[in-house]
PDB file of C-alpha atoms in Angstrom:
ATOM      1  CA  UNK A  46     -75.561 -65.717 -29.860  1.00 75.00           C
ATOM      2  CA  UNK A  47     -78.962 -67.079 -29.760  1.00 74.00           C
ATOM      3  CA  UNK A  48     -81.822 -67.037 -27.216  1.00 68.00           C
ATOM      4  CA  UNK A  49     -84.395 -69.205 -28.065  1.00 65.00           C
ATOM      5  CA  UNK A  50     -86.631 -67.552 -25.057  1.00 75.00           C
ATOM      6  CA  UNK A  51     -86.751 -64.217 -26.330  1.00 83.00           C
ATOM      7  CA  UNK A  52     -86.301 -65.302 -29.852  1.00 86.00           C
ATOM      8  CA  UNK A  53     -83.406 -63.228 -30.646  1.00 87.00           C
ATOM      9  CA  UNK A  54     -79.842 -63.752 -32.403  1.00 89.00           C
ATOM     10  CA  UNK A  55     -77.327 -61.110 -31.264  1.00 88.00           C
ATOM     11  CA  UNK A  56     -74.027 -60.026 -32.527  1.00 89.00           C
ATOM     12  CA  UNK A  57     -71.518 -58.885 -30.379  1.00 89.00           C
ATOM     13  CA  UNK A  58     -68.425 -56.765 -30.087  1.00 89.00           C
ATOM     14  CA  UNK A  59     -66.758 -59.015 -27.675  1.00 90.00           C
ATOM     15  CA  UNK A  60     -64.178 -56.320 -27.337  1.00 95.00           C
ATOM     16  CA  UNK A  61     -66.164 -53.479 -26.646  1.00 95.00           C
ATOM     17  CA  UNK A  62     -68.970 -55.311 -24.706  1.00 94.00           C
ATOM     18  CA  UNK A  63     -72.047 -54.464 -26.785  1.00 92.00           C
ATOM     19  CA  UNK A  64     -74.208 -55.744 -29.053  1.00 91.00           C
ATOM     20  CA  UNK A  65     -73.783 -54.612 -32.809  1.00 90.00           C
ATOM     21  CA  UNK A  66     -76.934 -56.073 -34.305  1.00 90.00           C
ATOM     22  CA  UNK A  67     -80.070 -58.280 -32.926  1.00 90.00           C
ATOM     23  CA  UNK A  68     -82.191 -59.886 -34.993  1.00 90.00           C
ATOM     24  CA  UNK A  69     -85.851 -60.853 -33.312  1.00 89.00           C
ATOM     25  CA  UNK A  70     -87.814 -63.388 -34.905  1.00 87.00           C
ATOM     26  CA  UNK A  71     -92.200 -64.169 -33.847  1.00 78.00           C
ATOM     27  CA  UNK A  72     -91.632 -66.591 -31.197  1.00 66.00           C
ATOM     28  CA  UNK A  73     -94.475 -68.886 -32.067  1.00 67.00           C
ATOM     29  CA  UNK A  74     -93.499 -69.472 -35.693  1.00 72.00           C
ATOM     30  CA  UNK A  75     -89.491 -69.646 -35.026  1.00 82.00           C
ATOM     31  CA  UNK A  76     -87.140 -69.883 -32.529  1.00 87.00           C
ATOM     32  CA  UNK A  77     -83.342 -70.021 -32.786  1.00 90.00           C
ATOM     33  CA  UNK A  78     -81.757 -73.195 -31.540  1.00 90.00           C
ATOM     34  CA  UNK A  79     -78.436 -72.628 -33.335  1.00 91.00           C
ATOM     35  CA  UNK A  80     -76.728 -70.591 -34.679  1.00 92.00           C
ATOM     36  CA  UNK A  81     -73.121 -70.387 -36.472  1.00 92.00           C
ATOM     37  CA  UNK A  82     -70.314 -67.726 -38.141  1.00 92.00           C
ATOM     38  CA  UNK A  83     -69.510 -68.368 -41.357  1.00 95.00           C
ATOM     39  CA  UNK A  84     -65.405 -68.611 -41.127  1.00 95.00           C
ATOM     40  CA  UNK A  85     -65.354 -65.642 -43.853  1.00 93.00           C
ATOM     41  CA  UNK A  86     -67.427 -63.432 -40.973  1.00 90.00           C
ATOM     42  CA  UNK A  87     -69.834 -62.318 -44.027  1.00 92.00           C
ATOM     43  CA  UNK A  88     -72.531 -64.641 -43.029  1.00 94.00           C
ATOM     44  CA  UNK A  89     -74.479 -65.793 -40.028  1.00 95.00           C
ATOM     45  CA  UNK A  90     -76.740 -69.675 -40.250  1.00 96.00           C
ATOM     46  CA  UNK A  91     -79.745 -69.391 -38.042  1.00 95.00           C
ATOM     47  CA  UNK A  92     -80.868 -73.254 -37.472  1.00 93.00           C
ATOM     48  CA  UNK A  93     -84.921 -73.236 -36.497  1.00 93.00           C
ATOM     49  CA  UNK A  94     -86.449 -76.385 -35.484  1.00 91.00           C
ATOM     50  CA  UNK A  95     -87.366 -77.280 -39.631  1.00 93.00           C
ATOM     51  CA  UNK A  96     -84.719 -75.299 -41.266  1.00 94.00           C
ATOM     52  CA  UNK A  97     -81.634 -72.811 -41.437  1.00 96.00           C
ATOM     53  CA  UNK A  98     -81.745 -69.296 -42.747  1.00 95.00           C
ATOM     54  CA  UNK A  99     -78.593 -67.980 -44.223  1.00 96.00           C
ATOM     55  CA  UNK A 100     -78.109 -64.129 -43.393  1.00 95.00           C
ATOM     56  CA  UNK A 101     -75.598 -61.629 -44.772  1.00 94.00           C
ATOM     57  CA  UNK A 102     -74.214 -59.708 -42.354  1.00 91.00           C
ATOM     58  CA  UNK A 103     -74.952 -56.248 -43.271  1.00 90.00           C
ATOM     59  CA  UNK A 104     -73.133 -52.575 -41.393  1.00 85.00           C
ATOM     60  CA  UNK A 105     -76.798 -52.007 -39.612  1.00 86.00           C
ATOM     61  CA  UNK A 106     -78.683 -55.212 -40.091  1.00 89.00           C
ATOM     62  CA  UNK A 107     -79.062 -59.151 -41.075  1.00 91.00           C
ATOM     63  CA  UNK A 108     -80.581 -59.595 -44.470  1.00 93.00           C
ATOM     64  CA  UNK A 109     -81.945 -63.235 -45.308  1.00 94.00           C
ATOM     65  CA  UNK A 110     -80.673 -64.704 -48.591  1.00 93.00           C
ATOM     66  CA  UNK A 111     -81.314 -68.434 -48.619  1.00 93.00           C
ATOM     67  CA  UNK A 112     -83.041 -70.826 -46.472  1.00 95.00           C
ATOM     68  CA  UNK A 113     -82.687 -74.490 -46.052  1.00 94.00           C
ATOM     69  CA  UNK A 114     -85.110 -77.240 -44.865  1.00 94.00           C
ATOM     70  CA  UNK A 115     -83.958 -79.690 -42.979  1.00 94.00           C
ATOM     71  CA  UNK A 116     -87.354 -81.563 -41.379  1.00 94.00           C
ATOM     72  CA  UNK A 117     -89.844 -82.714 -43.418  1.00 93.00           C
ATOM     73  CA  UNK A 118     -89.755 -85.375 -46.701  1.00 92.00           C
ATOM     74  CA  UNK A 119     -85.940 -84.615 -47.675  1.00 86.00           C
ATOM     75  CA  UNK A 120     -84.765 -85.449 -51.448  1.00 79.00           C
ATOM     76  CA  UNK A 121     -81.763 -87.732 -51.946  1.00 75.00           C
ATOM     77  CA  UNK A 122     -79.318 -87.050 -54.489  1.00 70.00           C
ATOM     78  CA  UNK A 123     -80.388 -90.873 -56.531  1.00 75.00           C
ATOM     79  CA  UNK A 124     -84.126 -89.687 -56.867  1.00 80.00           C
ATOM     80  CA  UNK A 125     -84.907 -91.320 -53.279  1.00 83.00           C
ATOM     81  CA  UNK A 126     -86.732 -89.344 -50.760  1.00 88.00           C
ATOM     82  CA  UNK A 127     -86.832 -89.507 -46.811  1.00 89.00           C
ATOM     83  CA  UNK A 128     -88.869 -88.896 -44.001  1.00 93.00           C
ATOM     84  CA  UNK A 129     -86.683 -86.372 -41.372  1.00 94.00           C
ATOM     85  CA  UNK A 130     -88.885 -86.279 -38.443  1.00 93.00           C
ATOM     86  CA  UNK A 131     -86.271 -84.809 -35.553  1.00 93.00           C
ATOM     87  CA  UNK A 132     -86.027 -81.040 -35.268  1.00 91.00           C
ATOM     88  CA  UNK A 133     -82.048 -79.340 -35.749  1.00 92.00           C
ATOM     89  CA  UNK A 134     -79.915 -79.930 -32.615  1.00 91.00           C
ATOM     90  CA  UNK A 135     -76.468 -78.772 -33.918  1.00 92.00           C
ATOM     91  CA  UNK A 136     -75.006 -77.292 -36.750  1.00 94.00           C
ATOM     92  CA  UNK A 137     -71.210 -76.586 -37.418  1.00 95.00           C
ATOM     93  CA  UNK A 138     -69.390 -74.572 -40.712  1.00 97.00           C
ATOM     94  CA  UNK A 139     -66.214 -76.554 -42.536  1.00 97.00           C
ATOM     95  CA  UNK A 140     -63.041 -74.744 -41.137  1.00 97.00           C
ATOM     96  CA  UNK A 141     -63.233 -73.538 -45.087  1.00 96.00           C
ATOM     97  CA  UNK A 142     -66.673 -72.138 -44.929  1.00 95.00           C
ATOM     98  CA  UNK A 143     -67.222 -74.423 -48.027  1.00 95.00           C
ATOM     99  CA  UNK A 144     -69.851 -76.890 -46.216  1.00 97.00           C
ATOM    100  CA  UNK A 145     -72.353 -76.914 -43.375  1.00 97.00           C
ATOM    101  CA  UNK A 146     -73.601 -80.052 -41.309  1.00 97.00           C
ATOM    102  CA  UNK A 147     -76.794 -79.955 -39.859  1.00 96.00           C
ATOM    103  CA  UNK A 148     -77.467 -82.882 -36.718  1.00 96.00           C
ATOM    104  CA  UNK A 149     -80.969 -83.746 -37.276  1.00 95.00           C
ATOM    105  CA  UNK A 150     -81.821 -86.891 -34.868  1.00 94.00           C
ATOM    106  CA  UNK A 151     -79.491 -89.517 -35.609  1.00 94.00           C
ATOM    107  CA  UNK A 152     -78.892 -88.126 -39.414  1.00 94.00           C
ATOM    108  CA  UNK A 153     -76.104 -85.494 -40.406  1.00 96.00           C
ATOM    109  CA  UNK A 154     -77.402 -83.379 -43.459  1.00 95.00           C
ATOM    110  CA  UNK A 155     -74.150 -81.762 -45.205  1.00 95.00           C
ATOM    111  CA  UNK A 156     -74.837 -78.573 -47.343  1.00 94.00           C
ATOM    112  CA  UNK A 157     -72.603 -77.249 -50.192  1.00 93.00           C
ATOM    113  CA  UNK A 158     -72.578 -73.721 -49.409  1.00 93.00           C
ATOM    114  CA  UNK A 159     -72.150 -73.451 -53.467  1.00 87.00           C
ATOM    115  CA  UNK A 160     -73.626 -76.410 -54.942  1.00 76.00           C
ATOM    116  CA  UNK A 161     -73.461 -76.597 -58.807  1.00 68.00           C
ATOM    117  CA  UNK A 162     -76.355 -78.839 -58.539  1.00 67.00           C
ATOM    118  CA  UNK A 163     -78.347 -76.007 -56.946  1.00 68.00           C
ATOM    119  CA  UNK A 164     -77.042 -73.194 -59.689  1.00 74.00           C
ATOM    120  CA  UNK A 165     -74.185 -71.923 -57.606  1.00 79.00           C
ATOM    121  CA  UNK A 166     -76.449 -71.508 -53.849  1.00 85.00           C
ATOM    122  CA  UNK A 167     -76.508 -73.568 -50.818  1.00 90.00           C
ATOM    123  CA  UNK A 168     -77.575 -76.916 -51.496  1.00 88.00           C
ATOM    124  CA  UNK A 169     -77.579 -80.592 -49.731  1.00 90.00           C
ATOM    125  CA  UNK A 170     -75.277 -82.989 -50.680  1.00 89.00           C
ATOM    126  CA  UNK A 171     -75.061 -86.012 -48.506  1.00 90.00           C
ATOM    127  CA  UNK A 172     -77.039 -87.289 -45.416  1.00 92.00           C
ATOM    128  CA  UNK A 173     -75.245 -89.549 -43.167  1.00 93.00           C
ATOM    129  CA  UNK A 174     -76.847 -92.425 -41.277  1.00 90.00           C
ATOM    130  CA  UNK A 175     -76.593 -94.958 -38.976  1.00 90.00           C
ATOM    131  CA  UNK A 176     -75.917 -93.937 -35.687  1.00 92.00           C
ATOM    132  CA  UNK A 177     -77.596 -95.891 -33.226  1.00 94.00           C
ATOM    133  CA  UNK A 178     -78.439 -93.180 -30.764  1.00 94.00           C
ATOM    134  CA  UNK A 179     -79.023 -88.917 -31.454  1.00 94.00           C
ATOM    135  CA  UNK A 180     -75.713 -87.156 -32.657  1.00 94.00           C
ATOM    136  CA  UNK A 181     -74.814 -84.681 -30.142  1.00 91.00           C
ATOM    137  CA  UNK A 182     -72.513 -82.300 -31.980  1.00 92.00           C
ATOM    138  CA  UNK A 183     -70.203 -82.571 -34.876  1.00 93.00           C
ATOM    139  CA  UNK A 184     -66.559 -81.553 -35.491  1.00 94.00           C
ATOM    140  CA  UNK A 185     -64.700 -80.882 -38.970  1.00 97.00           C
ATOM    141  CA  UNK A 186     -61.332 -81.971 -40.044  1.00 97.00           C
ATOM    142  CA  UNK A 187     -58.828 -79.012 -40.465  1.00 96.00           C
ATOM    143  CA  UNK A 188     -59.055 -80.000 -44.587  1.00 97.00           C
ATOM    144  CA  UNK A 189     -63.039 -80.513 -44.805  1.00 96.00           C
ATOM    145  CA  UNK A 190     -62.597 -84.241 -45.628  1.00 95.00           C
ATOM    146  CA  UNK A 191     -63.739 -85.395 -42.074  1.00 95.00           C
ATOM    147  CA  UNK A 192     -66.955 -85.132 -40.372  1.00 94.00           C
ATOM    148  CA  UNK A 193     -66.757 -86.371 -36.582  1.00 90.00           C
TER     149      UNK A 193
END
């Protein structure tokens, strides 16, 4: 879970009723507004307002290992750039675990979690436009072929 007022992410043992690990970030610099299990449980996405941190999920603690802008001037795969001004709203893992949308505004940036482009690490592969009005949420196909 994520608490954007005390600038925390939490992991819990649902079972038990406790929390395993928090992980507290400088509120002025970041706040969590999302945040999502990898399916394999071995990794937690933290989306901030510009970007989403990766994090293994250690025994005692949450270790950063790649981090992914997603506001900003954004490079397109045909040597185009664009101009993402809307912070993250929503962010969803592929029932695989093999790609990650990010809602940005009215775009959806989707992230190979291992993109040969990027040398085997997390990397952006598409951005979807043309929605008239801000995406809400997203939802992923049982087989990873369909965004909604």
């Amino acid at each position: 879970s994520s608490d954007p007022l005390d600038c925390s992410v939490r992991v819990w043992d649902y079972l038990k009723g406790y929390c395993v690990l928090e992980l507290k970030f400088d509120g002025y610099a970041l706040k969590p507004l999302s945040v999502g299990f990898h399916p394999s449980g071995h990794m937690v996405a933290v989306g901030f307002e510009d970007c989403v941190r990766l994090y293994h999920v250690c025994e005692q603690d949450l270790l950063c290992c790649s981090e992914l802008p997603v506001k900003g001037i954004v490079a397109l795969a045909n040597d185009e750039s664009i101009l993402v001004t809307h912070s993250l709203s929503d962010m969803s893992f592929s029932p695989s675990g093999c790609f990650m949308a990010v809602v940005t505004g009215r775009l959806v940036q989707v992230f190979a979690m291992y993109s040969a482009l990027h040398g085997g690490h997390p990397g952006r592969i598409h951005i979807l436009r043309g929605h008239a009005n801000n995406i809400t949420s997203t939802c992923w196909s049982e087989d990873d072929r369909t965004l909604w």
